[in-house]
CSV table of C-alpha atoms in Angstrom, one decimal:
chain,number,residue,atom,x,y,z
A,1,UNK,CA,0.3,0.1,-0.2
A,2,UNK,CA,2.8,2.8,1.2
A,3,UNK,CA,4.1,1.5,-2.3
A,4,UNK,CA,1.2,2.2,-4.9
A,5,UNK,CA,1.3,5.5,-2.8
A,6,UNK,CA,4.3,6.2,-3.4
A,7,UNK,CA,4.3,5.6,-7.1
A,8,UNK,CA,1.0,8.1,-7.4
A,9,UNK,CA,3.7,10.7,-5.7
A,10,UNK,CA,1.7,10.5,-2.2
A,11,UNK,CA,4.1,11.3,0.2
A,12,UNK,CA,2.9,9.1,3.5
A,13,UNK,CA,5.0,7.4,6.1
A,14,UNK,CA,4.9,4.0,6.8
A,15,UNK,CA,3.5,4.1,10.4
A,16,UNK,CA,0.9,6.4,9.1
A,17,UNK,CA,-0.6,3.6,6.6
A,18,UNK,CA,0.0,0.9,9.0
A,19,UNK,CA,-2.3,3.2,11.5
A,20,UNK,CA,-4.9,3.7,8.5
A,21,UNK,CA,-5.2,0.1,8.2
A,22,UNK,CA,-5.7,-1.2,11.6
A,23,UNK,CA,-8.4,1.4,12.3
A,24,UNK,CA,-10.2,0.0,9.2
A,25,UNK,CA,-10.3,-3.4,10.3
A,26,UNK,CA,-7.7,-4.6,7.5
A,27,UNK,CA,-4.9,-7.3,8.9
A,28,UNK,CA,-1.4,-6.0,7.9
A,29,UNK,CA,1.1,-8.5,6.7
A,30,UNK,CA,1.8,-11.3,7.2
A,31,UNK,CA,-1.8,-12.3,8.6
A,32,UNK,CA,-3.4,-11.2,4.6
A,33,UNK,CA,-1.0,-13.4,3.3
A,34,UNK,CA,-3.7,-16.1,3.3
A,35,UNK,CA,-5.2,-17.1,0.7
A,36,UNK,CA,-9.5,-17.3,1.7
A,37,UNK,CA,-12.0,-19.6,0.2
A,38,UNK,CA,-13.0,-17.1,-2.6
A,39,UNK,CA,-9.8,-16.2,-3.6
A,40,UNK,CA,-9.2,-19.7,-3.8
A,41,UNK,CA,-12.5,-20.3,-6.2
A,42,UNK,CA,-12.2,-17.2,-8.4
A,43,UNK,CA,-8.1,-17.5,-9.3
A,44,UNK,CA,-8.0,-21.9,-9.6
A,45,UNK,CA,-11.9,-21.6,-11.3
A,46,UNK,CA,-10.2,-22.6,-14.9
A,47,UNK,CA,-9.0,-25.7,-12.1
A,48,UNK,CA,-11.9,-26.8,-10.7
A,49,UNK,CA,-14.4,-29.3,-11.1
A,50,UNK,CA,-17.1,-30.0,-8.2
A,51,UNK,CA,-18.8,-32.8,-7.8
A,52,UNK,CA,-22.2,-34.1,-5.9
A,53,UNK,CA,-24.6,-36.3,-5.7
A,54,UNK,CA,-28.6,-35.8,-5.8
A,55,UNK,CA,-31.1,-38.5,-4.6
A,56,UNK,CA,-34.4,-38.1,-6.6
A,57,UNK,CA,-37.2,-40.9,-6.1
A,58,UNK,CA,-39.7,-42.4,-8.5
A,59,UNK,CA,-43.2,-42.5,-8.5
A,60,UNK,CA,-43.0,-46.1,-6.7
A,61,UNK,CA,-40.8,-44.1,-3.9
A,62,UNK,CA,-37.5,-45.8,-5.3
A,63,UNK,CA,-34.4,-44.2,-4.2
A,64,UNK,CA,-32.2,-43.4,-6.8
A,65,UNK,CA,-28.8,-41.5,-6.9
A,66,UNK,CA,-26.7,-38.9,-9.1
A,67,UNK,CA,-23.6,-38.3,-9.5
A,68,UNK,CA,-22.8,-35.4,-11.1
A,69,UNK,CA,-19.7,-33.3,-12.1
A,70,UNK,CA,-19.5,-29.6,-12.5
A,71,UNK,CA,-16.3,-27.0,-14.8
A,72,UNK,CA,-15.8,-23.9,-12.4
A,73,UNK,CA,-15.3,-22.1,-14.7
A,74,UNK,CA,-17.1,-22.9,-18.0
A,75,UNK,CA,-20.3,-24.1,-15.6
A,76,UNK,CA,-20.4,-27.4,-18.0
A,77,UNK,CA,-22.5,-30.2,-16.2
A,78,UNK,CA,-21.2,-33.8,-16.4
A,79,UNK,CA,-23.5,-36.3,-15.6
A,80,UNK,CA,-21.1,-39.8,-14.7
A,81,UNK,CA,-24.4,-41.6,-14.1
A,82,UNK,CA,-27.2,-42.5,-12.3
A,83,UNK,CA,-27.8,-45.8,-9.8
A,84,UNK,CA,-30.0,-47.5,-7.0
A,85,UNK,CA,-26.7,-49.0,-5.3
A,86,UNK,CA,-24.0,-46.6,-5.1
A,87,UNK,CA,-20.8,-49.0,-4.1
A,88,UNK,CA,-17.9,-48.0,-3.6
A,89,UNK,CA,-17.2,-49.6,-7.5
A,90,UNK,CA,-19.7,-47.9,-8.9
A,91,UNK,CA,-18.4,-44.6,-7.8
A,92,UNK,CA,-14.9,-46.1,-8.6
A,93,UNK,CA,-15.4,-46.2,-12.0
A,94,UNK,CA,-17.5,-42.9,-12.3
A,95,UNK,CA,-14.4,-40.9,-11.3
A,96,UNK,CA,-12.5,-42.8,-13.6
A,97,UNK,CA,-14.9,-42.1,-16.5
A,98,UNK,CA,-14.5,-38.9,-15.8
A,99,UNK,CA,-10.7,-38.7,-15.7
A,100,UNK,CA,-10.9,-39.8,-18.8
A,101,UNK,CA,-13.5,-37.7,-20.6
A,102,UNK,CA,-11.7,-34.2,-18.2
A,103,UNK,CA,-8.8,-36.2,-20.5
A,104,UNK,CA,-10.6,-36.2,-24.1
A,105,UNK,CA,-11.8,-32.3,-23.8
A,106,UNK,CA,-8.2,-31.4,-22.9
A,107,UNK,CA,-9.6,-29.4,-19.4
A,108,UNK,CA,-6.6,-29.3,-17.2
A,109,UNK,CA,-8.2,-30.2,-14.0
A,110,UNK,CA,-6.2,-29.6,-10.8
A,111,UNK,CA,-9.1,-30.0,-8.3
A,112,UNK,CA,-12.1,-31.2,-7.4
A,113,UNK,CA,-14.2,-29.9,-4.7
A,114,UNK,CA,-16.7,-32.0,-2.5
A,115,UNK,CA,-18.4,-32.9,0.6
A,116,UNK,CA,-17.5,-35.8,2.9
A,117,UNK,CA,-20.4,-37.9,1.8
A,118,UNK,CA,-19.7,-41.4,2.4
A,119,UNK,CA,-20.4,-42.8,-0.4
A,120,UNK,CA,-17.2,-41.6,-1.8
A,121,UNK,CA,-14.6,-44.5,-1.2
A,122,UNK,CA,-11.4,-44.0,-0.6
A,123,UNK,CA,-9.9,-45.3,-3.9
A,124,UNK,CA,-11.7,-42.8,-5.5
A,125,UNK,CA,-9.1,-40.2,-4.3
A,126,UNK,CA,-6.2,-42.1,-5.3
A,127,UNK,CA,-7.9,-42.6,-8.6
A,128,UNK,CA,-8.1,-38.4,-8.9
A,129,UNK,CA,-4.4,-38.3,-7.5
A,130,UNK,CA,-2.9,-40.9,-9.9
A,131,UNK,CA,-4.6,-37.9,-12.6
A,132,UNK,CA,-2.5,-35.1,-11.0
A,133,UNK,CA,-6.0,-33.9,-9.5
A,134,UNK,CA,-6.7,-32.9,-5.3
A,135,UNK,CA,-9.7,-34.2,-3.4
A,136,UNK,CA,-10.5,-30.6,-2.1
A,137,UNK,CA,-13.4,-31.5,0.9
A,138,UNK,CA,-15.2,-28.7,2.1
A,139,UNK,CA,-16.5,-28.3,5.8
A,140,UNK,CA,-18.5,-30.0,7.7
A,141,UNK,CA,-22.1,-29.2,7.1
A,142,UNK,CA,-20.9,-25.5,4.8
A,143,UNK,CA,-22.1,-26.5,1.4
A,144,UNK,CA,-21.8,-22.9,1.1
A,145,UNK,CA,-18.0,-24.1,0.4
A,146,UNK,CA,-19.4,-25.9,-2.9
A,147,UNK,CA,-21.7,-23.3,-4.0
A,148,UNK,CA,-21.7,-23.5,-7.7
A,149,UNK,CA,-22.0,-27.2,-7.3
A,150,UNK,CA,-25.1,-26.6,-4.8
A,151,UNK,CA,-26.8,-23.9,-7.3
A,152,UNK,CA,-26.9,-26.6,-10.4
A,153,UNK,CA,-28.7,-29.3,-7.6
A,154,UNK,CA,-30.8,-26.6,-6.8
A,155,UNK,CA,-31.3,-25.9,-10.7
A,156,UNK,CA,-32.0,-29.8,-11.7
A,157,UNK,CA,-33.8,-30.0,-9.3
A,158,UNK,CA,-36.2,-26.7,-9.8
A,159,UNK,CA,-35.9,-27.2,-14.0
A,160,UNK,CA,-35.9,-31.1,-14.2
A,161,UNK,CA,-37.2,-33.0,-11.1
A,162,UNK,CA,-39.8,-31.4,-9.3
A,163,UNK,CA,-41.6,-31.3,-12.5
A,164,UNK,CA,-41.0,-34.5,-14.0
A,165,UNK,CA,-42.6,-38.3,-12.8
A,166,UNK,CA,-39.8,-40.4,-12.7
A,167,UNK,CA,-40.8,-43.8,-13.6
A,168,UNK,CA,-37.2,-45.8,-13.3
A,169,UNK,CA,-33.8,-45.6,-13.6
A,170,UNK,CA,-34.4,-45.9,-17.2
A,171,UNK,CA,-36.1,-42.9,-17.7
A,172,UNK,CA,-33.9,-40.7,-15.4
A,173,UNK,CA,-31.3,-41.6,-17.9
A,174,UNK,CA,-33.5,-40.3,-20.5
A,175,UNK,CA,-34.5,-37.6,-19.0
A,176,UNK,CA,-30.8,-36.1,-17.2
A,177,UNK,CA,-29.1,-36.7,-20.8
A,178,UNK,CA,-32.0,-34.3,-22.3
A,179,UNK,CA,-30.9,-31.4,-19.6
A,180,UNK,CA,-27.5,-31.9,-19.7
A,181,UNK,CA,-27.9,-31.6,-23.1
A,182,UNK,CA,-29.9,-28.5,-22.6
A,183,UNK,CA,-28.2,-26.9,-19.6
A,184,UNK,CA,-24.5,-26.8,-21.8
A,185,UNK,CA,-25.8,-26.3,-25.2
A,186,UNK,CA,-28.6,-23.7,-24.8
A,187,UNK,CA,-29.4,-22.5,-21.4
A,188,UNK,CA,-28.3,-18.6,-20.6
A,189,UNK,CA,-26.0,-18.3,-17.9
A,190,UNK,CA,-25.9,-15.4,-15.7
A,191,UNK,CA,-22.1,-15.7,-14.8
A,192,UNK,CA,-21.3,-16.6,-18.6
A,193,UNK,CA,-23.1,-12.9,-19.8
A,194,UNK,CA,-25.6,-15.4,-20.7
A,195,UNK,CA,-23.6,-17.7,-22.9
A,196,UNK,CA,-24.4,-21.6,-22.3
A,197,UNK,CA,-21.4,-23.9,-21.4
A,198,UNK,CA,-20.7,-24.7,-24.8
A,199,UNK,CA,-22.4,-21.8,-26.6
A,200,UNK,CA,-21.0,-18.3,-27.0
A,201,UNK,CA,-23.4,-15.0,-26.9
A,202,UNK,CA,-24.3,-14.4,-30.8
A,203,UNK,CA,-24.1,-11.4,-32.3
A,204,UNK,CA,-26.4,-8.4,-32.2
A,205,UNK,CA,-29.4,-8.1,-34.9
A,206,UNK,CA,-28.4,-4.5,-36.3
A,207,UNK,CA,-30.9,-4.8,-39.6
A,208,UNK,CA,-33.9,-3.1,-38.3
A,209,UNK,CA,-36.0,-5.3,-41.2
A,210,UNK,CA,-34.8,-8.3,-39.4
A,211,UNK,CA,-36.3,-7.4,-36.3
A,212,UNK,CA,-39.8,-6.5,-37.5
A,213,UNK,CA,-39.5,-9.7,-39.6
A,214,UNK,CA,-38.3,-11.9,-36.8
A,215,UNK,CA,-39.3,-16.0,-37.4
A,216,UNK,CA,-38.6,-17.4,-34.1
A,217,UNK,CA,-39.1,-21.4,-33.7
A,218,UNK,CA,-39.7,-23.3,-30.1
A,219,UNK,CA,-37.9,-26.8,-29.3
A,220,UNK,CA,-40.0,-28.8,-26.8
A,221,UNK,CA,-37.7,-30.9,-24.7
A,222,UNK,CA,-39.4,-33.9,-22.4
A,223,UNK,CA,-42.6,-33.3,-23.8
A,224,UNK,CA,-42.4,-29.6,-22.9
A,225,UNK,CA,-40.5,-29.3,-19.8
A,226,UNK,CA,-37.8,-27.6,-21.8
A,227,UNK,CA,-38.1,-24.6,-24.3
A,228,UNK,CA,-35.0,-24.1,-26.6
A,229,UNK,CA,-35.5,-20.4,-29.0
A,230,UNK,CA,-33.9,-20.7,-32.2
A,231,UNK,CA,-34.2,-18.6,-35.3
A,232,UNK,CA,-35.9,-20.8,-38.1
A,233,UNK,CA,-34.3,-21.5,-41.2
């Protein structure tokens, strides 16, 4: 701080800067040297993914489990699979598939954020570590530390699971495949300035004639639960 003031031509004693920082409640160095969680998420976004389980029920009351992963920087979602029995072998294989998928996509992930759910076996951490991915556990009962993943879970429930009666696991897989495609390729995201994870923002329409004669078509997914709008051919 003192150095920056000096570059602006302002002559202030270092002790004065120190006192002002203390009065304003700003910890002087070295206390401020530690990185906050928010700083970590922001600076490492390109290298971060997060995962979580969702546990919807079928209309017959059977509990199913969805394992999904989201990329922090792009918000791209990957549904790794569904199962009625999230055994250690199933979860481990899902993580192996994730590692291969990330490698094929050229994603240079270094950290995976997750909670302390007992459904994640110790082998998962080993699989990720072999791929150069460090597992970062959030605090106990602190879901806000995994807020981006938690927001997707809420969005998936609100836009899909709460509006679609799930008959069985096969039906759930079909619904999730449709929703994953919709979410990644069409749905606008405020965090991406209204782009989608796999779609940029189209250029603005500048010709008045095109605006007056706008021809828009709608595509329905899952019987009208999801809508996609585009210019008609």
